[in-house]
Short mmCIF file of C-alpha atoms and ligand atoms in Angstrom, two decimals:
data_model
loop_
_atom_site.label_atom_id
_atom_site.label_comp_id
_atom_site.label_asym_id
_atom_site.label_seq_id
_atom_site.Cartn_x
_atom_site.Cartn_y
_atom_site.Cartn_z
CA MET A 1 -83.86 -34.44 5.96
CA LYS A 2 -85.11 -31.71 3.64
CA ILE A 3 -83.50 -29.10 5.86
CA LEU A 4 -80.23 -31.00 5.82
CA THR A 5 -80.30 -31.29 2.02
CA ALA A 6 -81.02 -27.57 1.71
CA PHE A 7 -78.17 -26.78 4.09
CA LEU A 8 -75.76 -29.03 2.17
CA SER A 9 -76.71 -27.44 -1.16
CA LEU A 10 -76.16 -24.01 0.37
CA LEU A 11 -72.67 -25.09 1.40
CA ILE A 12 -72.04 -26.44 -2.12
CA CYS A 13 -73.26 -23.16 -3.63
CA ALA A 14 -70.91 -21.27 -1.35
CA GLU A 15 -68.09 -23.45 -2.59
CA ILE A 16 -69.00 -23.07 -6.29
CA PHE A 17 -69.46 -19.33 -6.11
CA GLY A 18 -66.55 -19.11 -3.70
CA GLN A 19 -68.02 -16.79 -1.13
CA ILE A 20 -65.22 -14.85 0.45
CA LYS A 21 -64.94 -15.11 4.18
CA VAL A 22 -62.58 -13.43 6.65
CA SER A 23 -61.36 -15.17 9.78
CA THR A 24 -59.56 -13.79 12.81
CA ASP A 25 -59.95 -17.03 14.73
CA TYR A 26 -56.27 -17.82 15.41
CA GLU A 27 -53.39 -16.58 17.57
CA GLY A 28 -52.08 -13.18 16.62
CA ALA A 29 -55.11 -12.32 14.46
CA ASN A 30 -56.47 -8.78 14.44
CA ALA A 31 -59.01 -7.08 12.19
CA ILE A 32 -62.43 -5.49 12.34
CA LEU A 33 -64.36 -6.63 9.28
CA ARG A 34 -66.55 -3.81 7.93
CA LYS A 35 -68.02 -5.51 4.85
CA ILE A 36 -67.38 -7.89 2.00
CA ASP A 37 -68.64 -6.72 -1.37
CA GLU A 38 -68.01 -9.58 -3.83
CA THR A 39 -64.20 -9.46 -4.16
CA ASP A 40 -63.73 -6.25 -2.14
CA ILE A 41 -63.03 -6.66 1.57
CA TRP A 42 -63.23 -3.69 3.93
CA ILE A 43 -61.40 -3.86 7.24
CA LYS A 44 -59.81 -1.75 9.97
CA PRO A 45 -57.08 -2.58 12.48
CA ASP A 46 -58.65 -3.54 15.79
CA LEU A 47 -57.21 -1.00 18.24
CA ARG A 48 -58.75 -2.58 21.38
CA ASP A 49 -57.14 -0.86 24.40
CA THR A 50 -54.72 1.29 22.36
CA ASP A 51 -54.55 4.96 23.23
CA GLY A 52 -54.63 6.52 19.74
CA TRP A 53 -54.09 5.07 16.29
CA TRP A 54 -51.88 2.08 15.45
CA PHE A 55 -51.51 -0.11 12.38
CA TYR A 56 -51.26 -3.80 13.27
CA TRP A 57 -53.73 -6.18 11.65
CA ASN A 58 -53.59 -9.85 10.67
CA MET A 59 -56.42 -11.85 9.02
CA GLU A 60 -57.15 -14.95 6.98
CA VAL A 61 -59.24 -14.88 3.81
CA TYR A 62 -61.10 -17.98 2.60
CA GLY A 63 -62.87 -18.56 -0.70
CA ALA A 64 -60.65 -16.26 -2.76
CA ALA A 65 -58.66 -18.86 -4.74
CA GLY A 66 -58.31 -17.84 -8.38
CA LYS A 67 -59.79 -14.39 -7.76
CA LYS A 68 -58.43 -10.89 -7.80
CA ILE A 69 -59.35 -9.37 -4.47
CA ARG A 70 -59.00 -5.87 -3.07
CA VAL A 71 -58.61 -5.19 0.64
CA PHE A 72 -59.59 -1.68 1.72
CA PHE A 73 -58.72 0.00 5.02
CA GLU A 74 -61.77 2.08 5.78
CA ASN A 75 -60.70 5.74 6.03
CA ASP A 76 -57.33 4.43 7.06
CA ASP A 77 -53.93 3.41 5.75
CA ALA A 78 -52.26 0.52 7.51
CA ILE A 79 -50.07 -0.77 4.69
CA GLY A 80 -46.30 -0.83 5.02
CA ASN A 81 -43.67 -0.04 2.38
CA GLN A 82 -43.59 -3.54 0.91
CA GLY A 83 -47.36 -4.00 0.95
CA PRO A 84 -48.84 -6.57 3.29
CA ALA A 85 -47.06 -9.79 4.14
CA TYR A 86 -48.99 -12.86 2.97
CA SER A 87 -48.91 -16.58 3.65
CA LEU A 88 -50.44 -19.36 1.55
CA ASP A 89 -49.72 -22.09 4.10
CA GLY A 90 -51.66 -20.93 7.14
CA GLY A 91 -48.90 -18.72 8.55
CA LYS A 92 -45.87 -21.03 8.32
CA THR A 93 -44.05 -19.06 5.62
CA TRP A 94 -44.49 -15.47 4.53
CA ALA A 95 -43.53 -13.14 1.71
CA TRP A 96 -44.33 -9.51 0.88
CA LEU A 97 -46.98 -8.72 -1.68
CA GLY A 98 -44.67 -5.96 -2.88
CA SER A 99 -44.54 -2.21 -3.25
CA ASN A 100 -46.75 -2.32 -6.39
CA SER A 101 -49.58 -4.11 -4.62
CA TYR A 102 -51.20 -1.12 -2.93
CA THR A 103 -52.68 2.32 -3.46
CA ARG A 104 -52.44 4.94 -0.76
CA PRO A 105 -55.34 7.29 0.01
CA GLY A 106 -55.76 10.10 -2.51
CA LYS A 107 -57.99 13.17 -2.87
CA ASP A 108 -61.09 11.15 -3.68
CA ASN A 109 -60.37 8.10 -1.66
CA LYS A 110 -59.50 8.12 2.00
CA SER A 111 -59.06 4.37 2.17
CA ALA A 112 -55.78 2.68 1.27
CA TYR A 113 -56.15 -0.70 -0.42
CA PHE A 114 -54.10 -3.55 -1.76
CA THR A 115 -54.83 -5.92 -4.59
CA HIS A 116 -53.94 -9.59 -4.80
CA GLU A 117 -54.53 -12.16 -7.52
CA VAL A 118 -54.93 -15.14 -5.27
CA PRO A 119 -53.48 -18.33 -6.80
CA SER A 120 -56.02 -21.02 -7.61
CA GLY A 121 -56.03 -24.09 -5.45
CA VAL A 122 -55.17 -22.43 -2.15
CA SER A 123 -57.65 -22.92 0.67
CA SER A 124 -56.88 -19.60 2.35
CA VAL A 125 -54.48 -16.67 2.43
CA ARG A 126 -53.29 -14.90 5.54
CA TYR A 127 -52.42 -11.22 5.30
CA CYS A 128 -50.63 -9.19 7.92
CA PHE A 129 -49.20 -5.70 8.31
CA SER A 130 -45.70 -7.22 8.54
CA ILE A 131 -44.19 -10.69 8.73
CA PRO A 132 -45.48 -12.05 12.03
CA TYR A 133 -43.56 -14.02 14.64
CA THR A 134 -45.78 -15.98 17.00
CA LEU A 135 -45.34 -18.31 19.93
CA GLU A 136 -45.56 -21.14 17.37
CA ASP A 137 -42.54 -19.71 15.56
CA PHE A 138 -40.60 -19.68 18.81
CA LYS A 139 -41.66 -23.27 19.50
CA ASP A 140 -40.28 -24.29 16.08
CA PHE A 141 -37.00 -22.60 16.97
CA TYR A 142 -37.04 -24.25 20.40
CA ALA A 143 -37.71 -27.69 18.86
CA LYS A 144 -34.50 -27.36 16.84
CA LEU A 145 -32.60 -26.62 20.06
CA ASP A 146 -34.07 -29.54 21.97
CA GLY A 147 -31.21 -31.38 23.63
CA ASN A 148 -28.80 -28.46 23.20
CA PRO A 149 -27.04 -28.30 26.58
CA ASN A 150 -26.28 -24.59 26.15
CA PHE A 151 -29.92 -23.67 26.33
CA LYS A 152 -32.14 -23.29 29.38
CA MET A 153 -35.71 -22.16 29.68
CA GLY A 154 -37.65 -21.22 32.80
CA LYS A 155 -40.84 -19.65 33.95
CA LEU A 156 -40.68 -15.88 34.17
CA ALA A 157 -44.18 -15.09 35.47
CA THR A 158 -47.87 -15.80 35.13
CA THR A 159 -49.24 -12.97 33.03
CA LEU A 160 -52.39 -10.93 33.73
CA ARG A 161 -54.33 -13.14 31.29
CA GLY A 162 -52.98 -16.34 32.85
CA ASN A 163 -50.28 -17.26 30.33
CA ASP A 164 -47.03 -18.78 31.59
CA ASN A 165 -44.38 -16.39 30.34
CA PHE A 166 -40.84 -17.71 30.05
CA TYR A 167 -37.24 -16.65 29.81
CA VAL A 168 -34.32 -18.25 28.02
CA SER A 169 -30.93 -18.32 29.66
CA ALA A 170 -27.41 -19.42 28.91
CA GLY A 171 -23.83 -18.83 29.87
CA ASN A 172 -21.77 -18.54 32.99
CA LYS A 173 -23.53 -17.52 36.22
CA ASN A 174 -20.21 -16.39 37.71
CA ALA A 175 -19.31 -14.11 34.82
CA PRO A 176 -19.54 -10.43 35.73
CA VAL A 177 -21.13 -9.50 32.41
CA LYS A 178 -24.92 -9.88 32.42
CA ILE A 179 -26.59 -9.67 29.02
CA VAL A 180 -30.31 -8.96 29.17
CA ILE A 181 -32.20 -8.94 25.87
CA LEU A 182 -35.90 -8.30 25.44
CA ALA A 183 -38.34 -8.28 22.57
CA ARG A 184 -42.04 -7.60 22.10
CA GLN A 185 -42.60 -5.13 24.90
CA HIS A 186 -44.85 -3.78 22.18
CA CYS A 187 -46.35 -7.01 21.04
CA CYS A 188 -47.01 -6.09 17.39
CA GLU A 189 -43.31 -5.42 16.69
CA ALA A 190 -42.65 -8.83 15.21
CA SER A 191 -39.64 -8.16 12.97
CA ALA A 192 -37.53 -7.69 16.11
CA SER A 193 -38.22 -11.33 17.07
CA TYR A 194 -36.28 -12.60 14.06
CA LEU A 195 -33.33 -10.51 15.20
CA LEU A 196 -33.62 -11.92 18.72
CA GLU A 197 -33.84 -15.48 17.36
CA GLY A 198 -30.62 -14.86 15.40
CA ILE A 199 -28.84 -13.63 18.52
CA LEU A 200 -29.96 -16.69 20.47
CA SER A 201 -28.94 -19.04 17.62
CA GLU A 202 -25.42 -17.62 17.80
CA ILE A 203 -25.29 -17.77 21.60
CA PHE A 204 -26.35 -21.43 21.68
CA SER A 205 -24.08 -22.47 18.82
CA ASP A 206 -20.56 -23.85 18.95
CA THR A 207 -19.12 -20.98 16.92
CA PRO A 208 -16.21 -19.10 18.55
CA CYS A 209 -18.66 -16.26 19.28
CA GLY A 210 -21.19 -18.59 20.94
CA LYS A 211 -18.50 -20.19 23.10
CA PHE A 212 -17.02 -16.83 24.02
CA LEU A 213 -20.37 -15.36 25.06
CA ARG A 214 -21.28 -18.39 27.17
CA GLU A 215 -17.93 -18.35 28.95
CA ASN A 216 -17.80 -14.60 29.50
CA ALA A 217 -21.39 -13.66 30.19
CA GLU A 218 -24.61 -14.79 31.77
CA ILE A 219 -27.44 -14.29 29.32
CA LEU A 220 -31.11 -13.71 30.02
CA ALA A 221 -33.57 -13.28 27.15
CA VAL A 222 -37.29 -12.67 27.29
CA PRO A 223 -38.58 -13.26 23.77
CA PHE A 224 -42.15 -12.06 24.40
CA VAL A 225 -42.37 -9.52 27.23
CA ASP A 226 -46.04 -8.89 26.32
CA LEU A 227 -46.88 -12.54 25.68
CA ASP A 228 -50.60 -11.92 26.24
CA GLY A 229 -50.64 -9.33 23.48
CA VAL A 230 -48.61 -11.50 21.08
CA ARG A 231 -51.09 -14.35 21.46
CA ALA A 232 -54.18 -12.13 21.25
CA GLY A 233 -52.93 -10.06 18.31
CA ASP A 234 -53.05 -6.76 20.20
CA GLN A 235 -51.24 -3.62 19.15
CA GLY A 236 -49.44 -3.37 22.51
CA LYS A 237 -47.97 0.06 21.83
CA SER A 238 -49.67 2.75 23.94
CA ARG A 239 -51.82 0.16 25.65
CA ARG A 240 -54.00 1.71 28.37
CA PRO A 241 -53.34 2.53 31.20
CA HIS A 242 -49.74 2.27 29.98
CA ASP A 243 -47.84 -0.23 27.88
CA HIS A 244 -45.16 -2.67 29.03
CA ASN A 245 -42.33 -0.31 28.20
CA ARG A 246 -43.77 2.36 30.50
CA ASP A 247 -44.07 -0.04 33.42
CA TYR A 248 -40.52 -0.07 34.86
CA SER A 249 -41.54 1.93 37.88
CA SER A 250 -41.66 1.31 41.62
CA SER A 251 -45.05 -0.36 41.17
CA PRO A 252 -45.17 -2.31 37.88
CA ILE A 253 -48.58 -3.66 36.88
CA TYR A 254 -47.34 -6.39 34.49
CA PRO A 255 -45.98 -9.53 36.22
CA SER A 256 -43.42 -10.13 33.44
CA VAL A 257 -42.00 -6.62 33.89
CA ARG A 258 -41.84 -7.09 37.66
CA ALA A 259 -39.94 -10.37 37.18
CA ILE A 260 -37.47 -8.78 34.73
CA MET A 261 -36.82 -5.95 37.21
CA GLU A 262 -36.24 -8.44 40.04
CA ARG A 263 -33.73 -10.34 37.91
CA CYS A 264 -31.84 -7.17 36.98
CA ALA A 265 -31.86 -5.93 40.58
CA SER A 266 -30.34 -9.23 41.74
CA TYR A 267 -27.07 -8.65 39.86
CA GLY A 268 -24.09 -7.67 41.98
CA ALA A 269 -22.60 -4.21 42.39
CA ASP A 270 -19.50 -5.29 40.45
CA ASP A 271 -21.46 -6.86 37.61
CA LYS A 272 -21.81 -5.08 34.29
CA ILE A 273 -25.25 -5.14 32.71
CA ILE A 274 -25.55 -5.04 28.92
CA ALA A 275 -29.27 -4.54 28.34
CA ILE A 276 -30.77 -4.23 24.88
CA ASP A 277 -34.47 -3.90 24.24
CA PHE A 278 -35.47 -4.78 20.66
CA HIS A 279 -38.33 -2.87 19.06
CA CYS A 280 -39.56 -1.84 15.63
CA PRO A 281 -39.60 1.84 14.65
CA GLY A 282 -42.40 3.81 12.96
CA TRP A 283 -44.51 1.76 10.59
CA ARG A 284 -42.87 3.04 7.41
CA GLU A 285 -39.38 3.90 8.60
CA ARG A 286 -36.74 2.38 6.35
CA LYS A 287 -33.88 2.33 8.84
CA SER A 288 -32.80 0.61 12.04
CA TYR A 289 -31.26 2.58 14.87
CA PHE A 290 -30.16 2.84 18.51
CA TYR A 291 -31.25 5.33 21.12
CA TYR A 292 -28.31 6.79 23.04
CA PRO A 293 -28.94 7.43 26.74
CA ALA A 294 -28.64 10.76 28.55
CA ASN A 295 -25.73 9.72 30.77
CA PRO A 296 -22.54 10.65 28.82
CA ARG A 297 -20.56 7.56 29.92
CA LEU A 298 -23.39 5.24 28.95
CA SER A 299 -24.06 7.12 25.75
CA GLU A 300 -20.42 6.67 24.76
CA ASN A 301 -20.71 2.93 25.44
CA VAL A 302 -23.74 2.61 23.16
CA ALA A 303 -21.91 4.65 20.49
CA ARG A 304 -18.99 2.21 20.68
CA LEU A 305 -21.30 -0.78 20.35
CA ALA A 306 -23.09 0.93 17.45
CA SER A 307 -19.90 1.60 15.54
CA MET A 308 -18.85 -2.05 16.00
CA LEU A 309 -22.27 -3.13 14.69
CA GLU A 310 -21.87 -0.94 11.63
CA ASP A 311 -18.45 -2.49 10.91
CA ASN A 312 -19.69 -6.04 11.39
CA ALA A 313 -22.84 -5.48 9.33
CA LYS A 314 -20.73 -4.20 6.41
CA ASP A 315 -18.94 -7.53 6.14
CA ALA A 316 -22.01 -9.69 6.70
CA LYS A 317 -23.62 -11.53 3.80
CA GLY A 318 -27.38 -12.06 3.71
CA ALA A 319 -28.07 -9.75 6.64
CA LEU A 320 -29.68 -6.33 6.78
CA PRO A 321 -27.61 -3.13 6.71
CA TYR A 322 -27.14 -0.72 9.59
CA ASN A 323 -25.57 2.72 9.76
CA THR A 324 -24.84 4.73 12.91
CA LYS A 325 -25.90 7.95 11.18
CA ASN A 326 -29.57 7.08 11.85
CA ASP A 327 -29.08 6.64 15.60
CA ILE A 328 -30.93 9.01 17.91
CA PRO A 329 -28.86 10.83 20.51
CA TYR A 330 -30.41 12.05 23.72
CA GLY A 331 -31.51 15.67 23.56
CA SER A 332 -32.91 15.53 20.03
CA LYS A 333 -36.38 16.86 19.19
CA THR A 334 -38.09 13.48 19.51
CA TYR A 335 -36.03 12.18 22.40
CA ASN A 336 -35.42 14.52 25.29
CA SER A 337 -37.12 13.04 28.29
CA SER A 338 -35.74 10.05 30.10
CA ASN A 339 -38.27 9.67 32.83
CA LYS A 340 -40.78 7.44 31.13
CA SER A 341 -40.36 4.27 33.17
CA SER A 342 -39.01 2.44 30.12
CA PHE A 343 -36.74 -0.57 30.47
CA ARG A 344 -33.88 1.45 29.00
CA ASP A 345 -34.31 4.26 31.52
CA TYR A 346 -34.65 1.78 34.36
CA ILE A 347 -31.33 0.08 33.53
CA ASN A 348 -29.59 3.39 32.85
CA ALA A 349 -30.32 4.44 36.42
CA LEU A 350 -28.52 1.40 37.85
CA ASP A 351 -24.92 1.87 39.00
CA ASN A 352 -23.86 -1.37 37.32
CA ALA A 353 -25.21 -0.46 33.87
CA GLU A 354 -22.69 -0.83 31.05
CA ILE A 355 -25.10 -0.64 28.09
CA ALA A 356 -28.78 0.23 28.29
CA THR A 357 -30.42 0.95 24.99
CA THR A 358 -33.27 0.33 22.61
CA PHE A 359 -32.60 -0.93 19.10
CA GLU A 360 -35.33 -0.19 16.58
CA PHE A 361 -35.36 -2.78 13.80
CA ALA A 362 -37.29 -1.76 10.66
CA TYR A 363 -40.44 -3.69 9.79
CA SER A 364 -40.15 -4.07 6.06
CA ASP A 365 -36.98 -2.56 4.64
CA THR A 366 -33.72 -1.10 5.82
CA LEU A 367 -31.61 1.27 3.74
CA GLY A 368 -32.89 -0.27 0.51
CA GLU A 369 -32.75 -3.89 1.62
CA VAL A 370 -36.08 -5.71 1.97
CA PHE A 371 -36.68 -7.61 5.20
CA SER A 372 -36.99 -11.39 5.20
CA PRO A 373 -37.03 -13.71 8.22
CA GLN A 374 -33.66 -15.14 7.21
CA LYS A 375 -32.05 -11.73 6.78
CA GLY A 376 -33.48 -10.76 10.17
CA ARG A 377 -31.95 -13.83 11.79
CA ASN A 378 -28.64 -13.27 10.02
CA PHE A 379 -28.58 -9.71 11.31
CA GLY A 380 -29.17 -11.14 14.79
CA ARG A 381 -26.07 -13.29 14.40
CA VAL A 382 -24.11 -10.17 13.41
CA PHE A 383 -25.52 -8.47 16.49
CA ALA A 384 -24.37 -11.32 18.75
CA ARG A 385 -20.85 -11.14 17.29
CA THR A 386 -20.91 -7.40 17.96
CA ILE A 387 -21.83 -7.91 21.62
CA ALA A 388 -18.94 -10.41 21.88
CA LYS A 389 -16.57 -7.87 20.34
CA TYR A 390 -17.76 -5.23 22.77
CA ILE A 391 -17.16 -7.53 25.77
CA ARG A 392 -13.66 -8.28 24.49
CA SER A 393 -13.01 -4.53 24.34
CA MET A 394 -14.28 -4.17 27.94
CA ASN A 395 -11.79 -6.81 29.04
CA GLU A 396 -9.00 -4.93 27.32
CA LYS A 397 -9.80 -1.65 29.07
ZN1 ZN B 1 -41.72 -0.59 20.58
#
């Protein structure tokens, strides 16, 4: 009894003095806790099987209500342009802490840190490198579509860690245009998922664009190519021995990649594949852009799609901007090898490729516009309308 009383009073003390605790005990979490010194928390991104440095982290802080805390990245800087994203409701909704919330490493201090005056009354705060998008977020989206006859889901593959990965499909099986859209080949690149969700919203809707796409194309989407990594909170980029987007070879090691390749290989010789792989660019890049393939015909096709996207994005309200000037043509300093077993290179080598590209969608801000989930989704809707416009132009040719 005495022991129990002592234990209870310890718990009460912890509550009164508000001991700060850090948790990574939830899906998508990632952090190595170094120390907690009163209101200073020291962490590092957990690199796990990453080859080299990367910047994804995601943690929950308890016991900080009403306090001003500082979160240091030990000898590291893993803070994006808009500061960390934070959530006061256990990860349901997120906002940015803002560009005034952090200090980058200086001469005397190698550790970047951010400061937050945590509102009183909250039980915890989640912080993340960028605004996350988890399997739960997709389930919320899916719940809204329940009963929508335009929407089908199926099993893609059992992953290496035993998760059932899935695809989403829609449209007309007999249509010669096959749209294949992927996200999260690099699992930490969450902003791209909002874009993908926006595209799917448009495809499943009864807007003229949705109807057109379903009549004139068969659509296959894989929202989480590296589902294992999304759930575990891995970096995913440069995963050893190679990451998902280096696996499109004659002997893929990831079951989801193998299944995607089988689906793409099953399309007919007269079909036209429009394949777009959605990623996020460098951690602090403030622009979104396409990669143009090496093949001149295919490069021209991507350039046409890109210029249509620029036009459509100009007229769109509440979406993020896009400008073709930031696109990366093949042969540039950073992009001159196309034999990396990426999805894009794999599709580009197929005779029935019409479009095979990667679109890099900025994490936190694009050409001066700050990212929000809604703006990401709205940009996805613009993207879907652009694909529809492109298909119309194919039909006119
Ligand atoms: Zn990527």
